[in-house]
CSV table of C-alpha atoms and ligand atoms in Angstrom, one decimal:
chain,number,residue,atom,x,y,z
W,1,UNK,CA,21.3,11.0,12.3
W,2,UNK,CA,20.9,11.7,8.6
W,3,UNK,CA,18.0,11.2,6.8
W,4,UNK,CA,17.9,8.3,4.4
W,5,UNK,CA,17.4,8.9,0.7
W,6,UNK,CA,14.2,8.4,-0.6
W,7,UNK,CA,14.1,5.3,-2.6
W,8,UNK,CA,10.4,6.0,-3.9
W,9,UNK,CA,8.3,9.3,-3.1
W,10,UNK,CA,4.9,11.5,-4.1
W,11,UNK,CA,5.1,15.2,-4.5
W,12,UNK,CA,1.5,16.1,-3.5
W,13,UNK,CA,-0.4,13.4,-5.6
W,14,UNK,CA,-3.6,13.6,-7.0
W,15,UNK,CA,-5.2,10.7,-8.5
W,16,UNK,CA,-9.4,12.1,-9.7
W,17,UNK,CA,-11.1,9.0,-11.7
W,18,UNK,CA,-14.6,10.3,-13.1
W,19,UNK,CA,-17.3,8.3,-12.3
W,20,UNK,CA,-20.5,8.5,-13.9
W,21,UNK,CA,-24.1,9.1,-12.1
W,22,UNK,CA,-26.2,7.5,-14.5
W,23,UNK,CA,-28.0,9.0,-17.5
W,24,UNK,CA,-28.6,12.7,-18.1
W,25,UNK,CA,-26.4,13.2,-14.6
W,26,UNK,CA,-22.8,12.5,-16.0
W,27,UNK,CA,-19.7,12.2,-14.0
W,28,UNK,CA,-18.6,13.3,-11.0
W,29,UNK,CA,-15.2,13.5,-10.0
W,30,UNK,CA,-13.7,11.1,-7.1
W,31,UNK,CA,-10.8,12.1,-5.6
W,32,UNK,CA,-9.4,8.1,-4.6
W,33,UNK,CA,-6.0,10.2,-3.9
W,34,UNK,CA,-5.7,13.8,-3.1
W,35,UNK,CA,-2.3,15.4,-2.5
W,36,UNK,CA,-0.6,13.0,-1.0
W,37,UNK,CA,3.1,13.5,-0.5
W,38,UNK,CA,4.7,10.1,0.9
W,39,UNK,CA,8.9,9.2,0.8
W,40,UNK,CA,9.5,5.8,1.3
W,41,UNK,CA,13.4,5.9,2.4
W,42,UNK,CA,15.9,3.5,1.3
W,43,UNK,CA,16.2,0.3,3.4
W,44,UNK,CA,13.1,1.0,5.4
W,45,UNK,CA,9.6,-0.5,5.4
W,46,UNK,CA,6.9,2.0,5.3
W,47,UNK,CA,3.2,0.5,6.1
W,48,UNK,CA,0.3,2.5,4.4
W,49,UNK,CA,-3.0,1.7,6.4
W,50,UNK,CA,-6.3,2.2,6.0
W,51,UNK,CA,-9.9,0.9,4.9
W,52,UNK,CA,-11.0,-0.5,1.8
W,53,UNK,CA,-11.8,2.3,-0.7
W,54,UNK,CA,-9.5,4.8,1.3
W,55,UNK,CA,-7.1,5.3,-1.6
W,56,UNK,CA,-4.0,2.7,-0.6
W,57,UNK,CA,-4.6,0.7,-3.9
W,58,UNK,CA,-4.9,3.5,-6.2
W,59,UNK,CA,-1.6,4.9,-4.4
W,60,UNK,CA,0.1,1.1,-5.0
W,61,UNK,CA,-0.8,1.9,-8.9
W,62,UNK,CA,0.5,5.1,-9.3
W,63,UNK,CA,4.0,4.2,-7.6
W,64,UNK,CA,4.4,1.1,-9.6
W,65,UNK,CA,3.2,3.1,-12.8
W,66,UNK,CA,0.4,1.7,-13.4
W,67,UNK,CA,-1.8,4.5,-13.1
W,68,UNK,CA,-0.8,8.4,-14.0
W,69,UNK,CA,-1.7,10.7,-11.6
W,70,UNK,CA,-4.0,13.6,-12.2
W,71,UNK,CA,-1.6,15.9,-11.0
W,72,UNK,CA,1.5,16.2,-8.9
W,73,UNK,CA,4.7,13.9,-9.2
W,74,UNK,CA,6.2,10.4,-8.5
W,75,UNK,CA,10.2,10.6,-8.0
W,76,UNK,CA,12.0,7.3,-7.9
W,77,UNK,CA,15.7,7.8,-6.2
W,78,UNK,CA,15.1,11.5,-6.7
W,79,UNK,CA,14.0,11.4,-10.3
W,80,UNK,CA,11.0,12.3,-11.9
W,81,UNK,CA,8.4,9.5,-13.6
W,82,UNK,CA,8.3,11.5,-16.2
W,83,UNK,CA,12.0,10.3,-17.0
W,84,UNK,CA,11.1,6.5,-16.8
W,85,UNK,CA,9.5,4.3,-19.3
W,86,UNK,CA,6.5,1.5,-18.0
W,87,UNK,CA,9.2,-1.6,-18.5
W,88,UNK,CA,12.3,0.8,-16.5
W,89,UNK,CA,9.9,1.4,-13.3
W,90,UNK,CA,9.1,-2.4,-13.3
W,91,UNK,CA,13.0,-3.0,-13.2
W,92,UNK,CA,13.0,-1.1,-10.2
W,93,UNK,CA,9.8,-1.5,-8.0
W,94,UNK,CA,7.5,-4.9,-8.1
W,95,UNK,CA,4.2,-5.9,-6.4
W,96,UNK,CA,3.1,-8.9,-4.1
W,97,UNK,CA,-0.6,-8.7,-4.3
W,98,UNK,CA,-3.4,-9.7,-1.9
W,99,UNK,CA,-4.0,-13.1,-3.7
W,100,UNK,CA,-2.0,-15.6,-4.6
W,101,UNK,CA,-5.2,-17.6,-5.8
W,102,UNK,CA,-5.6,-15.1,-8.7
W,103,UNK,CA,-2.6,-13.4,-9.2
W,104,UNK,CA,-1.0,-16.7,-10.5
W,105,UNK,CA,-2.2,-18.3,-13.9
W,106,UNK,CA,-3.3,-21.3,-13.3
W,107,UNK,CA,-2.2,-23.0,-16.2
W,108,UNK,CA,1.6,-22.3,-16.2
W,109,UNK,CA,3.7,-24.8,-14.0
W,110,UNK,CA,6.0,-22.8,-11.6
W,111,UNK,CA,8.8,-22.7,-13.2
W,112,UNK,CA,7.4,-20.3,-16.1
W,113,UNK,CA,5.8,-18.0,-13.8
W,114,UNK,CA,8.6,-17.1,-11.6
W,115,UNK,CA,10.9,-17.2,-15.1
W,116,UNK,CA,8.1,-14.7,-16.6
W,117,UNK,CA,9.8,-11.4,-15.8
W,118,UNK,CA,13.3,-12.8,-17.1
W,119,UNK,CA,11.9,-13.4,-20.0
W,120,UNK,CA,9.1,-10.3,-20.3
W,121,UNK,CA,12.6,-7.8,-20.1
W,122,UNK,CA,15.0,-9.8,-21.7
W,123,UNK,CA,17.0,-10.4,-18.7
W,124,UNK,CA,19.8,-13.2,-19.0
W,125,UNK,CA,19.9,-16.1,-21.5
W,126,UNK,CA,17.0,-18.9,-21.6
W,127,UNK,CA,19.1,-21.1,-20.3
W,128,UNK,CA,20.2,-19.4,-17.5
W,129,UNK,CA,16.3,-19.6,-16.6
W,130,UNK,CA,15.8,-22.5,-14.9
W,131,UNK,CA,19.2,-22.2,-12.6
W,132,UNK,CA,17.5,-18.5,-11.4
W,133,UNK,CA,13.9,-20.1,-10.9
W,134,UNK,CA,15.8,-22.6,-8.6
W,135,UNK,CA,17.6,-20.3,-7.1
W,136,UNK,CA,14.6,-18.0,-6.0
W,137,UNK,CA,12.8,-21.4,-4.8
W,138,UNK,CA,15.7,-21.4,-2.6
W,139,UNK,CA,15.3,-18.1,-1.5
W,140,UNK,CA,11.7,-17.8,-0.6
W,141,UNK,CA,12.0,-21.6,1.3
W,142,UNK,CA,10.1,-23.9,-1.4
W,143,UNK,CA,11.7,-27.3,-2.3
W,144,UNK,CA,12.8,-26.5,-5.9
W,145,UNK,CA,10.7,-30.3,-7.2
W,146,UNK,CA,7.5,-27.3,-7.3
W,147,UNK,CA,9.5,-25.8,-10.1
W,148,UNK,CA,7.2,-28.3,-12.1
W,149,UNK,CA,4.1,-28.1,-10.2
W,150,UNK,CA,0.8,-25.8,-10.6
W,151,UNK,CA,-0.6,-23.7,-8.8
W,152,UNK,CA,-3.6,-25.2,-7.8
W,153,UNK,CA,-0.9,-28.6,-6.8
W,154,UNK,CA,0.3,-25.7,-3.8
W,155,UNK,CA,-1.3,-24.7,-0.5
W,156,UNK,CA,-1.9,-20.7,-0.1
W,157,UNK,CA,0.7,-19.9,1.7
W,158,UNK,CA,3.2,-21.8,-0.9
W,159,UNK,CA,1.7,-19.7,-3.3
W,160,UNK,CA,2.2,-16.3,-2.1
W,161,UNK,CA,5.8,-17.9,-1.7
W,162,UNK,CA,5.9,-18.1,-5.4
W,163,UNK,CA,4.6,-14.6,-5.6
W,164,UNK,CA,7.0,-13.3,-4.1
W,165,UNK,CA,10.0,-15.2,-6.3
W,166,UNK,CA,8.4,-13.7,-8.8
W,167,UNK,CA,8.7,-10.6,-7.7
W,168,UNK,CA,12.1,-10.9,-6.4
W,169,UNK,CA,13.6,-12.6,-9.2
W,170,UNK,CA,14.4,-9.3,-10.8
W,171,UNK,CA,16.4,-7.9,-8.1
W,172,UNK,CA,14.0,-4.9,-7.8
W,173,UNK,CA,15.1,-1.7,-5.6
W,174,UNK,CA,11.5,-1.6,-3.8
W,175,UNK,CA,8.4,-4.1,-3.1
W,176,UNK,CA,4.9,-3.2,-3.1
W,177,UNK,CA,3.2,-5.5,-0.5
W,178,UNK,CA,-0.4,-4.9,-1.1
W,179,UNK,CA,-1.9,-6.8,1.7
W,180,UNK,CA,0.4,-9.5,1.0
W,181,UNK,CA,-1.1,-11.8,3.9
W,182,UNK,CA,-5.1,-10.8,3.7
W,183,UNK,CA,-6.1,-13.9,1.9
W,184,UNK,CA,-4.1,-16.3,3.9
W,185,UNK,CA,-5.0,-18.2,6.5
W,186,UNK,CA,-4.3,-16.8,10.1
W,187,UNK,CA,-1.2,-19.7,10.8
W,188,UNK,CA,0.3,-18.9,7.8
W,189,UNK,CA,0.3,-15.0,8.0
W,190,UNK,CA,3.3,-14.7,10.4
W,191,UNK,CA,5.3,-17.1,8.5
W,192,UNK,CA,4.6,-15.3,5.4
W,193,UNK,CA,5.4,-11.7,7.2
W,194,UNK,CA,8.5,-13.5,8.4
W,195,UNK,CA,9.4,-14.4,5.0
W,196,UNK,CA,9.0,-11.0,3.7
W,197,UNK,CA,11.2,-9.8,6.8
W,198,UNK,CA,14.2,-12.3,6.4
W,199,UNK,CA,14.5,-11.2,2.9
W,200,UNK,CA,13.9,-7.6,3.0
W,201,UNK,CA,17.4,-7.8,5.3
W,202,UNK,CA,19.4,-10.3,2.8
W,203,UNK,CA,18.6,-8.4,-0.5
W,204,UNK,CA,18.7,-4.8,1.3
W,205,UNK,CA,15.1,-4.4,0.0
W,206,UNK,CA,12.6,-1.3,0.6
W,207,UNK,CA,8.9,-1.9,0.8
W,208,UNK,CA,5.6,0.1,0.8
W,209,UNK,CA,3.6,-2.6,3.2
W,210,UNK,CA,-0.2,-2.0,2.7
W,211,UNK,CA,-2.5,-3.1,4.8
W,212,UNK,CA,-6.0,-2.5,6.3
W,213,UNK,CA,-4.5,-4.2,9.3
W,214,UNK,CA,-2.5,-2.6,11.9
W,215,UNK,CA,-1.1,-5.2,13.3
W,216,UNK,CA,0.7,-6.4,9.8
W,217,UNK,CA,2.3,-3.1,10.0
W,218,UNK,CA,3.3,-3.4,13.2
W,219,UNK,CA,5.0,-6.3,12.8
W,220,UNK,CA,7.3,-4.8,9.8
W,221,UNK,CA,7.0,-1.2,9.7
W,222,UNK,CA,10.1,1.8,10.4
W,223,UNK,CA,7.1,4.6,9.4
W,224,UNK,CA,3.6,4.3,9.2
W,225,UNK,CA,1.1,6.5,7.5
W,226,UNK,CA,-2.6,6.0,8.0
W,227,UNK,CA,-4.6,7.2,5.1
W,228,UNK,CA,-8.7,8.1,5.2
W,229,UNK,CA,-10.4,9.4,1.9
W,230,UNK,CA,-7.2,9.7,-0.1
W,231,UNK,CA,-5.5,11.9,2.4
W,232,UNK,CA,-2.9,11.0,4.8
W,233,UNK,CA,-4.3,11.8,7.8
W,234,UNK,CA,-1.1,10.6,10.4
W,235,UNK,CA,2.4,9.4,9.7
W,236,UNK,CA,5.0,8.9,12.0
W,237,UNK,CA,8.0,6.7,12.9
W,238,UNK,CA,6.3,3.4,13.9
W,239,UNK,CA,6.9,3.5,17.4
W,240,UNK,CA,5.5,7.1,17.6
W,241,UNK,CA,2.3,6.1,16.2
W,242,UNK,CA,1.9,3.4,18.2
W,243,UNK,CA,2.7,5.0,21.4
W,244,UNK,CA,0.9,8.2,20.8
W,245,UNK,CA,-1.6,7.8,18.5
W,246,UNK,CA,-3.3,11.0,17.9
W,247,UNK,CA,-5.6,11.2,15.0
W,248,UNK,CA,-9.0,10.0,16.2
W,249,UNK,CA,-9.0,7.6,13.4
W,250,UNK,CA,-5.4,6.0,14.0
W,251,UNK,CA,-7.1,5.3,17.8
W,252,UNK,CA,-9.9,3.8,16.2
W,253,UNK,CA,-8.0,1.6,14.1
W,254,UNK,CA,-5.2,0.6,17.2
W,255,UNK,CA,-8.6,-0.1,19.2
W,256,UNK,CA,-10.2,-2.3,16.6
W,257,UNK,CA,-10.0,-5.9,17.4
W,258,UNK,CA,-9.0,-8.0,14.3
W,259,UNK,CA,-11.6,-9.0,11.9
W,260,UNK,CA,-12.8,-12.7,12.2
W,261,UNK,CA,-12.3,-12.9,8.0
W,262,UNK,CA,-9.6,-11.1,7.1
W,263,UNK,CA,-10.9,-11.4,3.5
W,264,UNK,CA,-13.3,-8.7,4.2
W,265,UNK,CA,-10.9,-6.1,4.5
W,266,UNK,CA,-12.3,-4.3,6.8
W,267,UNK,CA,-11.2,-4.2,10.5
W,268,UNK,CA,-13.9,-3.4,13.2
W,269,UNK,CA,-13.0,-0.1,14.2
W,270,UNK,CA,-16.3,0.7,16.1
W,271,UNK,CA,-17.0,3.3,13.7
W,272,UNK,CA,-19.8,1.6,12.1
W,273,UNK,CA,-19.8,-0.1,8.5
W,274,UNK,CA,-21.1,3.2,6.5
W,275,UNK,CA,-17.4,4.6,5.0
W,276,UNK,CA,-18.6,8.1,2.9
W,277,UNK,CA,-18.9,8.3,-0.1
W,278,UNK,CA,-16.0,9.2,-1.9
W,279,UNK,CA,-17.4,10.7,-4.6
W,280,UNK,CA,-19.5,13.2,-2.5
W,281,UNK,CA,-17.0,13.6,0.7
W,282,UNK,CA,-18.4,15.1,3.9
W,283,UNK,CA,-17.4,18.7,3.9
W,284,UNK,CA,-14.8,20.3,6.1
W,285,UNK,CA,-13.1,17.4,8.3
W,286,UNK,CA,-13.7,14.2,5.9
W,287,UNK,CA,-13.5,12.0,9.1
W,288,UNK,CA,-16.0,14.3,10.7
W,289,UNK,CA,-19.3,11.9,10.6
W,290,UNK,CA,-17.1,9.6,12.0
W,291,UNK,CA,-15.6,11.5,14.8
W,292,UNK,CA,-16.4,10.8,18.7
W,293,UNK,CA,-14.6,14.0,19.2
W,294,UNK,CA,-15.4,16.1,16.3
W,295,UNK,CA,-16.2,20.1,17.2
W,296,UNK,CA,-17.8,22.8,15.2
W,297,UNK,CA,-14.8,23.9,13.2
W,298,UNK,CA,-14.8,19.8,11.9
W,299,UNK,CA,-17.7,20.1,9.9
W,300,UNK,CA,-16.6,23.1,8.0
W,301,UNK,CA,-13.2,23.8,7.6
W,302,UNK,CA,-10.8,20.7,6.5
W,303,UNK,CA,-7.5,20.3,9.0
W,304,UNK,CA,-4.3,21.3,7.9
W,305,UNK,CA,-1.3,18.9,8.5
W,306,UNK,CA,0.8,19.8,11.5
W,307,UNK,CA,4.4,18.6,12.3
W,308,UNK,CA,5.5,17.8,15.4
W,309,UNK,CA,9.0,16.5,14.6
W,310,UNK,CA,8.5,14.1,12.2
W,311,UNK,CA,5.2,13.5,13.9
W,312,UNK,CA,2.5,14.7,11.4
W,313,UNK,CA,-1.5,15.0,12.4
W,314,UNK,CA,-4.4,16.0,10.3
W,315,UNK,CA,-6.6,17.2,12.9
W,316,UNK,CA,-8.2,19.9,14.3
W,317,UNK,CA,-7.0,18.8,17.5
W,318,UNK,CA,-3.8,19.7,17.0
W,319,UNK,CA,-2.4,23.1,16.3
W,320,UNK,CA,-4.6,26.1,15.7
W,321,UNK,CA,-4.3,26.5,11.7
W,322,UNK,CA,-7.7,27.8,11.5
W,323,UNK,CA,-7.5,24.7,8.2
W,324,UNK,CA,-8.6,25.1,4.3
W,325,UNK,CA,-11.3,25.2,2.2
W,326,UNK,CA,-10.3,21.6,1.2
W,327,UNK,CA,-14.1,20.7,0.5
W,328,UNK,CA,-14.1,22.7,-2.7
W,329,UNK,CA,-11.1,21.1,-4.2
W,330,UNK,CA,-13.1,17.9,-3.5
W,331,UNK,CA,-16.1,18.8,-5.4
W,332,UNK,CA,-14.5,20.3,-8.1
K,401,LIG,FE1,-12.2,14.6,14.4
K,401,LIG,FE2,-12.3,17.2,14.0
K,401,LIG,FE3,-10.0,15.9,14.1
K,401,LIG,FE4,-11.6,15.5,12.0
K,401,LIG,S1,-10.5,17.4,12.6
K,401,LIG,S2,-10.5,14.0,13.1
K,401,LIG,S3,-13.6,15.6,13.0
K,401,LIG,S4,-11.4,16.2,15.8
């Protein structure tokens, strides 16, 4: 079978944000991404998983150009960012975010927030608006009378509904679902996933699906990568990774039980509540404080990534690399 063409994909991406300490201490670099090389293939759905702080949002930036990475590249259909302007990238890739409660102004009705994109790149004439607003209302399953509403007149889950008209009413190539159904309630999750589902087949859509939440991914995903302190730590086909998990931290996460609030954003992995921080990363294995099965090697010497078919692990574990002095990059 041949591989499909990468719609959207990082060339060892590094995002480094400079924090600072406090006074006379200055700023100290935090890596949120570091080297990350993803493809996200045409057609597919691609879930991105991980904790809060773990580097998924910062990677949702940088692919919808919102953020310029420290080094490394972004290649959309094969070609480089470098070749795109800020208004061409938002043609071509748009975001659902995590809350419909914000993400929508509250004082626009309907209507002119789902038109805002037409209008933002010119696309169409005005009074071809209204007939494309209806037509998305269609499309996402709201009665077109909301067209006139606010939305604060709509229940959550219509909301995210208009989100994603919004997002769709371009005709972009690729979606970025950042935890698209996080700040939902539970009954309305599936329908929403559904949703996203349904359409992704009648509009030949590709989507990066974020989520701290397995199961989310599960539901949608053809690959899944699981990131942990900016590094993708596992990726494989879907099935793979939930048949074999491998990385010690991919089996946490498949043995967490969902989180009672989902706002929280953190799933109960078992692995305690204290994530490291970031901006002064264990050494050697980043995971390694973490780690029920962590050895001697972990605490020094950062794993390599090994491929076994297009089964990649992070891990001591797995192969005998002998793995890199990746602690120095991070405290550089
Ligand atoms: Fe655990 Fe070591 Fe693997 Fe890191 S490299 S996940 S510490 S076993």
């Amino acid at each position: 079978m041949t591989e499909a063409a990468a719609a959207l994909e990082t060339v060892d991406v590094t995002c480094v944000f400079h924090v600072g300490q406090g006074f006379l201490r200055g700023a100290k670099p935090l890596r949120a991404v570091n080297g990350v090389s993803l493809k996200i293939p045409q057609g597919q759905v691609v879930g991105l998983v991980g904790e809060s702080g773990c580097g998924k949002s910062t990677m949702a930036n940088i692919l919808l150009g919102l953020q310029k990475p420290s080094s490394g590249d972004v290649l959309y259909s094969g070609n480089s960012a470098a070749g795109f302007s800020r208004r061409q990238i938002a043609r071509r890739i748009q975001p659902i975010f995590q809350d419909p409660y914000s993400s929508l102004n509250p004082t626009k009705t309907i209507e002119s927030i789902v038109s805002q994109p037409l209008k933002i790149h010119n696309v169409g004439e005005p009074s071809e608006w209204s007939a494309k607003v209806a037509e998305m209302l269609d499309v996402v399953g709201l009665p077109r009378r909301v067209a006139s509403s606010y939305p604060s007149q709509l229940s959550g889950g219509q909301r995210q509904r208009v989100a994603i008209a919004r997002a769709l009413v371009m005709r972009p190539e690729v979606v970025i679902c950042d935890e698209p159904t996080s700040a939902l309630d539970v009954s309305v999750q599936s329908q929403i996933l559904n949703l996203l589902q349904d359409l992704k087949e009648e509009l030949g859509l590709t989507y990066l699906l974020i989520s701290h939440n397995l199961a989310v991914v599960q539901h949608m995903a053809d690959r899944v990568a699981v990131m942990y302190l900016g590094r993708i730590v596992e990726e494989a086909d879907a099935q793979t990774l939930f048949n074999d998990p491998r990385h010690p931290y991919t089996r946490a996460l498949l043995g967490s039980v969902l989180t009672p609030d989902p706002r929280l954003g953190v799933p109960d992995t078992h692995l305690g509540t204290v994530f490291p921080n970031p901006i002064d990363p264990p050494p050697g294995c980043s995971f390694h404080p973490r780690c029920s099965e962590c050895m001697e090697i972990c605490r020094s010497r950062a794993p390599r990534p090994v491929a076994d078919g297009g089964h990649e692990t992070e891990c001591h574990l797995y192969g005998n690399t002998g793995g890199q002095d990746r602690h120095v990059a991070h405290n550089d």
